[in-house]
């Protein structure tokens, strides 16, 4: 045992710092500097221990970067730099470690307990998530045993994220990580986490934490990461609960923070920290019926945060948006202006011969309200020249979806041309309802570097618009109240091709988020032929979604890496 580790006969009070930080995947210099600054701050505040989140050193999730030997070497080099800061403070931090055994995967997902410039103990994650956005079995070997860390006379049960999530599984044949650690009589549980955001997840997390407290009769320190990692958002909300399940500390959401907990005479108290309004983001349990207004303020903050994170971490500054005068582009524009500043968001209006006058005036008024730059480039003449070029091939065939898609692709071409010329990133404006049913044009309105609303149903888009207008009219009221239309032919309305959005979204929510079978959806009251039509549209459109840009994930089941459906499939439910 290291001379820096105290025995159980020398129990002392302890001051613990919790570092809720935003890491940049693979940016070891920045991450390490941030970590060391937090350690120094904690040491200056006389903390005995500072806790960081899962895979903090390299950022989470690194995915196939873990397959590069140099990536692991840089992570281990960072651990060496961190060790040098631990003369008078212990550090508990997440990083990959190499598996020295002859069998299994080459890496562990680990927590390093460092004190006195020595790695005293390395705890490996036991339960590796392999669902939705998670794919940890691809890289890591699961641990089969674990031991408490003894420090200052206290026994600390260290777990990593998923290790605490199966607390309800009381199978006689499957012990949970904390069941094993409980045999060693720990005094506290500390969980290093990188738990991604969705608008239902904060409440689920708190429920899991309290279930662990109840089952093991231990106080819990839960340190979660914060930050945007392309499509996945981490919201923080690190939590401390006492042995009775009462929240001692709830750290802010969507921002970095550092808190200090005093552990004295078996009681926990906040010494220094920035607390959030706990009820503000604590969501209730998942509902069986879709509610488009649910947690809309949280969704709004998450989308703004996601845009800001994507641009800052990718080194981008300016966005361009195809502003049509419709609800989707209006909400996207408002979110982008909030995230990046209106001066950095360029709106491009591209009316055609089918565009209504109010669409142009609505889009212009929106940019005036937001004070962002905008420009109008009419596409009527461009469309006419394309028609002439295609006349020999098309002959006298009637106007149909081909001509509609040409207009959309002209708009995509112009938006991308300006993007290339002026270093803008094109923000896509398609919503989840459209992506689900294939109501979009590849290489046209589906173009973009980032999808802002791709995980937001159309009815939620309307709820966001009303939320944006809660204090003043930012989005012109006419944009919100007029019937939605792609305006690609005379008198076109979305409902010519799709069911009413409130019905469509209710069906999609049951099928996508709740994974209900089609017949189950029929049994709760939806018309069978409509359900069949919606489900068939969903499956037929998979090829489009596979070619789509990254989507900011705000729901429990987003399109993208978390929903793996084959393109070529004959699966049918009727």
XYZ file of C-alpha atoms in Angstrom:
574
model
C 0.000 0.000 0.000
C 1.235 3.495 -0.845
C 2.379 5.595 2.155
C -0.119 8.227 1.005
C -3.114 5.967 1.627
C -4.497 6.041 5.146
C -5.783 3.045 7.045
C -9.297 2.556 8.344
C -8.019 3.324 11.850
C -7.188 6.877 10.813
C -10.607 8.113 9.623
C -10.614 11.796 8.747
C -12.971 14.356 7.402
C -12.632 14.944 3.699
C -13.152 17.814 1.288
C -13.998 16.664 -2.227
C -13.962 18.766 -5.405
C -16.150 17.840 -8.372
C -14.911 19.028 -11.760
C -17.682 19.139 -14.354
C -15.705 19.927 -17.490
C -16.096 20.191 -21.256
C -13.488 18.165 -23.136
C -12.457 18.209 -26.778
C -11.978 14.675 -28.092
C -8.327 14.027 -28.887
C -7.219 17.525 -27.873
C -4.878 16.250 -25.175
C -3.045 19.544 -24.695
C -6.259 21.500 -24.041
C -7.871 18.762 -21.954
C -4.784 18.267 -19.795
C -4.347 21.986 -19.227
C -7.984 22.277 -18.154
C -7.665 19.281 -15.829
C -4.462 20.560 -14.222
C -5.984 24.020 -13.697
C -8.918 22.376 -11.917
C -6.533 20.359 -9.729
C -4.632 23.495 -8.789
C -7.840 25.324 -7.986
C -8.970 22.416 -5.821
C -5.613 22.299 -4.070
C -5.793 26.044 -3.392
C -9.219 25.422 -1.846
C -7.674 22.724 0.374
C -9.560 19.839 -1.218
C -8.327 16.344 -0.385
C -9.710 14.765 -3.554
C -10.910 16.002 -6.936
C -13.194 13.900 -9.141
C -13.370 14.123 -12.937
C -15.678 12.398 -15.430
C -15.411 9.274 -17.586
C -12.555 9.255 -20.148
C -11.893 12.877 -19.252
C -8.309 12.790 -20.482
C -9.214 11.953 -24.090
C -12.869 13.047 -24.250
C -15.910 10.823 -24.704
C -16.791 9.076 -27.003
C -13.508 8.692 -28.927
C -14.820 5.756 -31.000
C -12.221 4.347 -33.426
C -9.545 6.798 -32.327
C -9.050 4.230 -29.572
C -7.663 1.885 -32.216
C -4.665 4.173 -32.790
C -1.690 3.353 -30.600
C -0.537 6.974 -30.590
C -3.923 8.093 -29.244
C -3.530 5.769 -26.249
C 0.082 6.868 -25.762
C -0.974 10.512 -25.615
C -3.663 9.652 -23.065
C -1.100 7.897 -20.893
C 1.330 10.809 -21.317
C -1.406 13.081 -19.981
C -1.758 10.835 -16.924
C 1.977 11.352 -16.297
C 1.519 15.141 -16.365
C -1.445 14.860 -13.989
C 0.574 12.686 -11.584
C 3.011 15.561 -11.101
C 0.188 17.681 -9.617
C -0.771 15.222 -6.856
C 1.661 15.923 -4.022
C -1.054 17.203 -1.687
C -4.294 16.231 -3.407
C -5.722 12.994 -4.767
C -7.138 12.839 -8.292
C -9.791 10.435 -9.571
C -9.984 10.687 -13.341
C -11.200 8.704 -16.352
C -8.834 7.529 -19.106
C -8.206 4.411 -21.178
C -5.725 1.856 -19.869
C -4.028 -1.082 -21.552
C -5.082 -4.631 -20.813
C -1.946 -6.510 -19.782
C -3.666 -9.902 -19.852
C -3.206 -12.271 -22.769
C -6.924 -12.517 -23.454
C -9.674 -10.030 -24.263
C -9.697 -6.579 -25.837
C -6.521 -4.522 -25.595
C -8.060 -1.679 -23.561
C -10.059 -0.968 -20.435
C -12.288 2.031 -19.797
C -10.719 3.040 -16.496
C -10.676 5.389 -13.529
C -7.220 6.292 -12.209
C -6.817 7.074 -8.511
C -3.630 9.147 -8.262
C -1.987 10.490 -5.120
C 1.568 11.378 -4.122
C 2.646 11.359 -7.779
C 1.686 7.706 -7.922
C -1.130 5.837 -9.602
C -2.364 3.996 -6.537
C -5.186 2.111 -8.166
C -6.800 1.688 -11.592
C -10.470 0.714 -11.550
C -11.943 -0.708 -14.750
C -15.498 -0.344 -15.990
C -17.461 -3.576 -15.580
C -20.658 -2.956 -17.550
C -19.970 -1.791 -21.101
C -22.983 -0.264 -22.871
C -23.595 -1.593 -26.350
C -26.896 0.023 -27.375
C -28.144 3.186 -29.041
C -25.131 5.532 -29.462
C -22.865 3.327 -27.328
C -20.478 0.744 -28.759
C -17.989 0.135 -25.961
C -17.647 -3.630 -26.508
C -15.988 -2.723 -29.785
C -13.001 -1.310 -27.900
C -12.935 -2.281 -24.224
C -12.613 -5.407 -22.142
C -15.115 -5.501 -19.250
C -13.650 -5.881 -15.778
C -14.687 -8.934 -13.803
C -13.655 -7.689 -10.366
C -13.179 -4.431 -8.519
C -11.878 -3.206 -5.180
C -12.630 -0.185 -3.065
C -10.072 2.595 -2.780
C -8.977 3.382 0.760
C -8.130 7.030 1.268
C -7.914 9.061 4.457
C -9.563 6.270 6.379
C -12.532 6.129 4.005
C -13.435 3.323 1.646
C -14.519 4.636 -1.737
C -16.516 2.481 -4.137
C -15.542 3.733 -7.599
C -17.833 2.981 -10.542
C -17.934 4.225 -14.114
C -21.189 5.384 -15.724
C -23.089 2.242 -16.802
C -21.883 0.363 -13.707
C -24.709 1.897 -11.659
C -27.489 1.728 -14.248
C -28.595 -1.875 -13.765
C -29.339 -1.439 -10.090
C -32.847 -2.866 -10.578
C -31.510 -6.202 -11.861
C -31.578 -8.444 -8.795
C -30.900 -11.655 -10.686
C -29.367 -14.308 -8.444
C -27.025 -15.190 -11.280
C -25.732 -11.713 -12.052
C -24.176 -9.501 -9.405
C -23.920 -5.815 -10.183
C -20.642 -3.895 -9.734
C -21.872 -2.259 -6.541
C -22.992 -5.644 -5.174
C -19.361 -6.738 -5.413
C -18.008 -3.527 -3.925
C -20.564 -3.562 -1.100
C -18.961 -6.760 0.218
C -15.935 -4.573 1.049
C -17.982 -2.200 3.275
C -17.512 1.083 1.385
C -18.358 4.445 2.945
C -19.271 6.266 -0.299
C -19.966 5.596 -3.965
C -18.326 7.806 -6.613
C -19.437 7.461 -10.219
C -17.445 8.894 -13.133
C -19.885 9.412 -15.970
C -20.317 10.589 -19.527
C -24.082 10.357 -19.724
C -25.528 11.929 -22.888
C -28.410 14.356 -22.899
C -31.907 13.727 -24.058
C -34.905 15.690 -22.878
C -36.120 12.797 -20.740
C -32.783 11.703 -19.299
C -32.093 14.021 -16.366
C -34.978 12.640 -14.368
C -33.977 9.070 -15.194
C -30.448 9.770 -13.950
C -31.666 11.150 -10.660
C -33.951 8.150 -10.247
C -31.026 5.759 -10.816
C -28.811 7.641 -8.373
C -31.480 7.488 -5.692
C -32.118 3.800 -6.357
C -28.430 3.164 -5.718
C -28.576 5.183 -2.511
C -31.631 3.246 -1.370
C -30.212 -0.176 -2.227
C -26.706 0.300 -0.840
C -27.343 2.897 1.866
C -24.408 4.987 0.706
C -23.987 8.638 -0.233
C -23.212 9.183 -3.931
C -21.042 11.609 -5.849
C -21.995 11.508 -9.513
C -19.648 13.475 -11.805
C -20.944 13.902 -15.348
C -19.282 15.401 -18.414
C -20.609 18.470 -20.212
C -20.130 19.493 -23.842
C -21.106 18.799 -27.418
C -19.334 15.988 -29.271
C -20.596 16.408 -32.852
C -24.170 15.088 -32.613
C -24.109 13.947 -28.976
C -24.658 16.456 -26.195
C -23.553 16.011 -22.598
C -25.450 18.228 -20.184
C -23.534 17.913 -16.918
C -25.905 18.172 -13.978
C -23.416 16.413 -11.681
C -25.175 15.400 -8.482
C -24.386 14.631 -4.863
C -26.891 12.721 -2.734
C -26.668 11.931 0.958
C -27.423 8.562 2.476
C -31.133 9.413 2.604
C -31.311 10.259 -1.105
C -31.594 14.005 -0.543
C -29.789 16.157 -3.130
C -26.870 17.918 -1.454
C -25.558 19.475 -4.670
C -26.931 19.757 -8.193
C -24.432 21.335 -10.562
C -25.506 23.429 -13.576
C -26.626 22.044 -16.906
C -24.885 22.871 -20.192
C -21.956 24.638 -18.563
C -18.689 23.904 -16.798
C -18.524 24.211 -13.032
C -16.499 23.114 -10.018
C -18.077 22.350 -6.673
C -16.727 21.459 -3.224
C -18.290 19.017 -0.806
C -17.379 18.665 2.853
C -17.639 15.088 4.143
C -17.608 15.476 7.890
C -18.889 13.109 10.556
C -20.541 11.027 7.817
C -22.532 14.047 6.615
C -22.196 15.871 3.299
C -22.496 19.606 2.823
C -21.744 22.087 0.044
C -18.750 24.260 0.797
C -18.467 26.054 -2.502
C -20.250 25.565 -5.793
C -22.652 26.913 -8.341
C -25.995 25.252 -7.845
C -28.753 25.158 -10.413
C -32.480 25.320 -9.909
C -32.955 21.603 -9.340
C -36.595 21.246 -10.456
C -35.986 23.194 -13.659
C -34.597 20.283 -15.642
C -35.677 17.246 -13.647
C -37.907 15.522 -16.175
C -40.650 13.130 -15.215
C -40.640 9.530 -16.378
C -41.134 8.725 -20.056
C -44.700 9.247 -21.168
C -46.671 6.841 -23.274
C -48.320 9.641 -25.257
C -46.322 12.195 -27.225
C -46.389 15.721 -25.838
C -44.719 18.192 -28.247
C -44.502 20.902 -25.595
C -42.718 18.755 -23.055
C -39.391 20.189 -21.808
C -39.381 22.645 -24.717
C -37.258 25.142 -22.773
C -34.648 22.431 -22.172
C -34.718 21.385 -25.835
C -34.206 25.018 -26.828
C -31.146 25.370 -24.573
C -29.755 22.047 -25.776
C -30.006 23.019 -29.452
C -28.370 26.394 -28.870
C -25.641 24.668 -26.884
C -25.158 22.037 -29.607
C -24.733 24.627 -32.376
C -22.291 26.625 -30.294
C -20.251 23.538 -29.392
C -20.083 22.219 -32.953
C -18.870 25.508 -34.341
C -16.331 26.223 -31.601
C -14.800 22.735 -31.577
C -14.634 22.555 -35.372
C -13.133 26.018 -35.614
C -16.069 27.480 -37.551
C -17.437 30.977 -37.030
C -20.250 31.666 -39.486
C -23.371 29.869 -40.636
C -25.587 30.147 -43.692
C -29.246 29.131 -43.708
C -31.679 28.828 -46.593
C -34.457 31.035 -45.268
C -37.756 30.155 -46.947
C -40.249 32.005 -44.787
C -41.316 28.648 -43.339
C -41.357 27.524 -39.727
C -38.337 25.191 -39.882
C -35.880 27.675 -41.354
C -37.241 30.402 -39.060
C -36.617 28.372 -35.905
C -33.195 27.244 -37.158
C -32.255 30.844 -37.895
C -33.368 32.039 -34.470
C -31.445 29.254 -32.712
C -28.303 29.947 -34.750
C -28.454 33.678 -34.036
C -28.700 32.954 -30.315
C -25.786 30.493 -30.476
C -23.402 32.343 -32.785
C -24.537 35.970 -32.686
C -26.775 37.400 -35.439
C -23.829 38.996 -37.224
C -22.424 35.519 -37.873
C -25.576 34.019 -39.392
C -26.317 34.697 -43.055
C -29.819 34.084 -44.386
C -30.230 33.290 -48.066
C -33.693 33.803 -49.554
C -34.216 31.917 -52.831
C -37.760 32.464 -54.112
C -39.045 30.665 -57.208
C -42.049 31.269 -59.405
C -44.056 29.181 -56.932
C -43.041 31.163 -53.855
C -45.757 33.310 -52.356
C -45.137 36.972 -51.712
C -45.684 36.509 -47.999
C -42.950 33.854 -47.823
C -40.383 36.400 -48.985
C -41.731 39.175 -46.793
C -41.956 36.839 -43.784
C -38.328 35.760 -44.257
C -37.196 39.367 -44.634
C -39.090 40.426 -41.514
C -37.584 37.542 -39.550
C -34.029 38.659 -40.398
C -34.917 42.243 -39.546
C -36.234 41.084 -36.170
C -33.085 39.042 -35.547
C -30.782 41.689 -37.030
C -28.858 39.158 -39.095
C -27.561 39.777 -42.649
C -29.612 38.362 -45.505
C -29.696 38.343 -49.291
C -32.221 37.358 -51.942
C -31.283 35.348 -55.039
C -34.269 34.374 -57.169
C -34.036 30.946 -58.796
C -36.744 31.319 -61.466
C -34.325 31.989 -64.334
C -31.912 29.278 -63.194
C -34.782 26.793 -63.046
C -35.910 27.829 -66.545
C -32.415 27.207 -67.964
C -32.286 23.770 -66.349
C -35.699 22.980 -67.844
C -34.416 23.962 -71.289
C -31.302 21.829 -70.835
C -33.418 18.816 -69.882
C -36.069 19.359 -72.572
C -34.517 16.879 -75.013
C -34.552 14.194 -72.340
C -37.853 15.052 -70.631
C -39.785 15.791 -73.821
C -43.456 16.508 -73.138
C -43.677 14.547 -69.896
C -45.809 16.354 -67.311
C -44.395 18.377 -64.403
C -43.825 16.097 -61.414
C -41.477 15.445 -58.492
C -38.451 15.696 -60.806
C -39.083 19.409 -61.398
C -39.855 19.915 -57.712
C -36.521 18.388 -56.738
C -34.660 20.452 -59.319
C -35.770 23.603 -57.511
C -34.617 22.209 -54.184
C -31.251 21.194 -55.644
C -30.745 24.621 -57.198
C -31.209 26.078 -53.740
C -28.765 23.566 -52.305
C -26.253 24.464 -55.023
C -26.496 28.205 -54.324
C -26.294 27.791 -50.557
C -23.245 25.538 -50.844
C -21.601 27.910 -53.350
C -21.823 30.754 -50.837
C -20.702 28.364 -48.105
C -17.555 27.509 -50.053
C -16.816 31.065 -51.131
C -17.204 32.720 -47.730
C -16.399 29.863 -45.299
C -19.961 29.501 -44.038
C -21.280 26.219 -42.653
C -24.693 25.396 -44.078
C -27.135 24.558 -41.299
C -29.769 22.092 -42.417
C -33.388 22.888 -41.531
C -35.144 19.520 -42.034
C -37.191 18.297 -39.063
C -37.568 14.757 -37.717
C -41.049 14.278 -39.175
C -39.736 15.033 -42.669
C -36.656 12.857 -42.255
C -38.796 9.995 -40.982
C -41.110 10.040 -43.991
C -38.570 10.961 -46.665
C -40.179 14.353 -47.258
C -36.972 15.992 -48.442
C -34.660 16.157 -51.439
C -31.227 14.571 -51.365
C -28.551 17.115 -52.350
C -31.207 19.813 -52.076
C -32.941 20.808 -48.855
C -31.226 17.821 -47.183
C -27.795 19.403 -47.754
C -25.860 20.804 -44.814
C -22.949 20.419 -42.444
C -25.110 20.057 -39.327
C -28.776 19.283 -38.785
C -30.288 21.449 -36.065
C -33.866 20.119 -36.112
C -33.346 16.566 -37.370
C -34.301 15.147 -33.963
C -37.197 17.576 -33.451
C -40.672 16.619 -34.656
C -42.658 19.195 -36.612
C -45.086 19.799 -33.735
C -42.074 20.386 -31.467
C -40.772 22.914 -34.011
C -43.992 24.874 -33.561
C -43.605 24.634 -29.788
C -40.049 25.970 -30.129
C -41.291 28.882 -32.237
C -43.802 29.823 -29.566
C -41.110 29.515 -26.908
C -38.783 31.781 -28.893
C -41.647 34.311 -29.074
C -42.456 34.036 -25.351
C -41.338 37.597 -24.578
C -41.586 39.326 -27.947
C -42.385 38.526 -31.561
C -39.082 37.296 -32.978
C -40.592 34.888 -35.496
C -43.384 36.668 -37.401
C -46.739 35.287 -36.319
C -47.723 34.568 -39.904
C -44.858 32.067 -40.197
C -46.309 30.165 -37.240
C -49.965 30.264 -38.288
C -49.826 29.668 -42.053
C -50.159 26.089 -43.410
C -46.706 24.549 -43.992
C -45.657 24.190 -47.624
C -42.504 23.384 -49.600
C -43.823 25.736 -52.350
C -42.431 23.614 -55.192
C -45.648 23.679 -57.227
C -48.762 25.902 -57.269
C -50.848 25.661 -54.102
C -48.724 22.899 -52.589
C -49.220 22.022 -48.893
C -47.328 19.503 -46.768
C -50.611 17.802 -45.923
C -51.084 16.929 -49.596
C -48.361 14.320 -49.095
C -48.324 13.726 -45.347
C -50.899 13.157 -42.586
C -51.658 16.034 -40.246
C -48.509 16.585 -38.220
C -50.093 16.052 -34.814
C -51.229 12.581 -35.921
C -48.036 11.808 -37.831
C -45.791 12.766 -34.911
C -47.841 10.744 -32.450
C -47.403 7.636 -34.623
C -43.705 8.252 -35.237
C -43.054 8.788 -31.528
C -44.610 5.434 -30.694
C -42.650 3.631 -33.398
C -39.254 5.354 -33.044
C -38.888 6.440 -29.415
C -41.044 3.782 -27.767
C -40.248 0.991 -30.279
C -43.883 -0.058 -30.431
C -44.910 -2.485 -33.175
C -47.314 -1.226 -35.817
C -50.192 -3.341 -34.485
C -49.582 -2.003 -30.971
C -49.905 1.527 -32.375
C -53.167 0.548 -34.058
C -54.419 -0.904 -30.784
C -53.956 2.409 -28.961
C -56.318 4.104 -31.402
C -54.569 4.967 -34.660
C -56.131 4.004 -37.995
C -54.504 0.878 -39.437
C -54.006 2.031 -43.026
C -52.462 5.285 -41.820
C -50.055 3.470 -39.505
C -49.121 1.131 -42.329
C -48.475 4.063 -44.635
C -46.326 5.920 -42.084
C -44.274 2.839 -41.172
C -43.700 2.031 -44.845
C -42.568 5.600 -45.530
C -40.190 5.359 -42.590
C -38.557 2.173 -43.866
C -38.412 3.290 -47.505
C -36.622 6.510 -46.566
C -33.688 4.897 -44.766
C -31.406 5.377 -47.779
C -31.906 9.136 -47.545
C -31.110 9.291 -43.846
C -27.919 7.286 -44.342
C -26.647 10.138 -46.551
C -27.689 12.891 -44.160
C -25.452 15.177 -42.091
C -24.908 14.854 -38.288
C -28.067 15.530 -36.252
C -28.059 17.219 -32.854
C -29.462 14.506 -30.588
C -32.112 15.685 -28.123
C -34.421 12.656 -27.904
C -33.953 9.115 -26.546
C -33.843 7.764 -30.127
C -32.382 9.975 -32.800
C -31.669 9.136 -36.408
C -27.972 8.501 -36.958
C -25.528 6.266 -35.104
C -28.088 5.405 -32.422
C -30.594 3.859 -34.840
C -29.036 1.225 -37.084
C -31.555 0.051 -39.689
C -30.520 -1.715 -42.915
C -31.272 0.134 -46.140
C -32.004 -3.039 -48.105
C -34.745 -4.820 -46.177
C -38.064 -6.471 -46.947
C -39.232 -6.349 -43.341
C -42.928 -5.549 -43.077
C -45.303 -5.574 -40.130
C -48.588 -6.046 -41.988
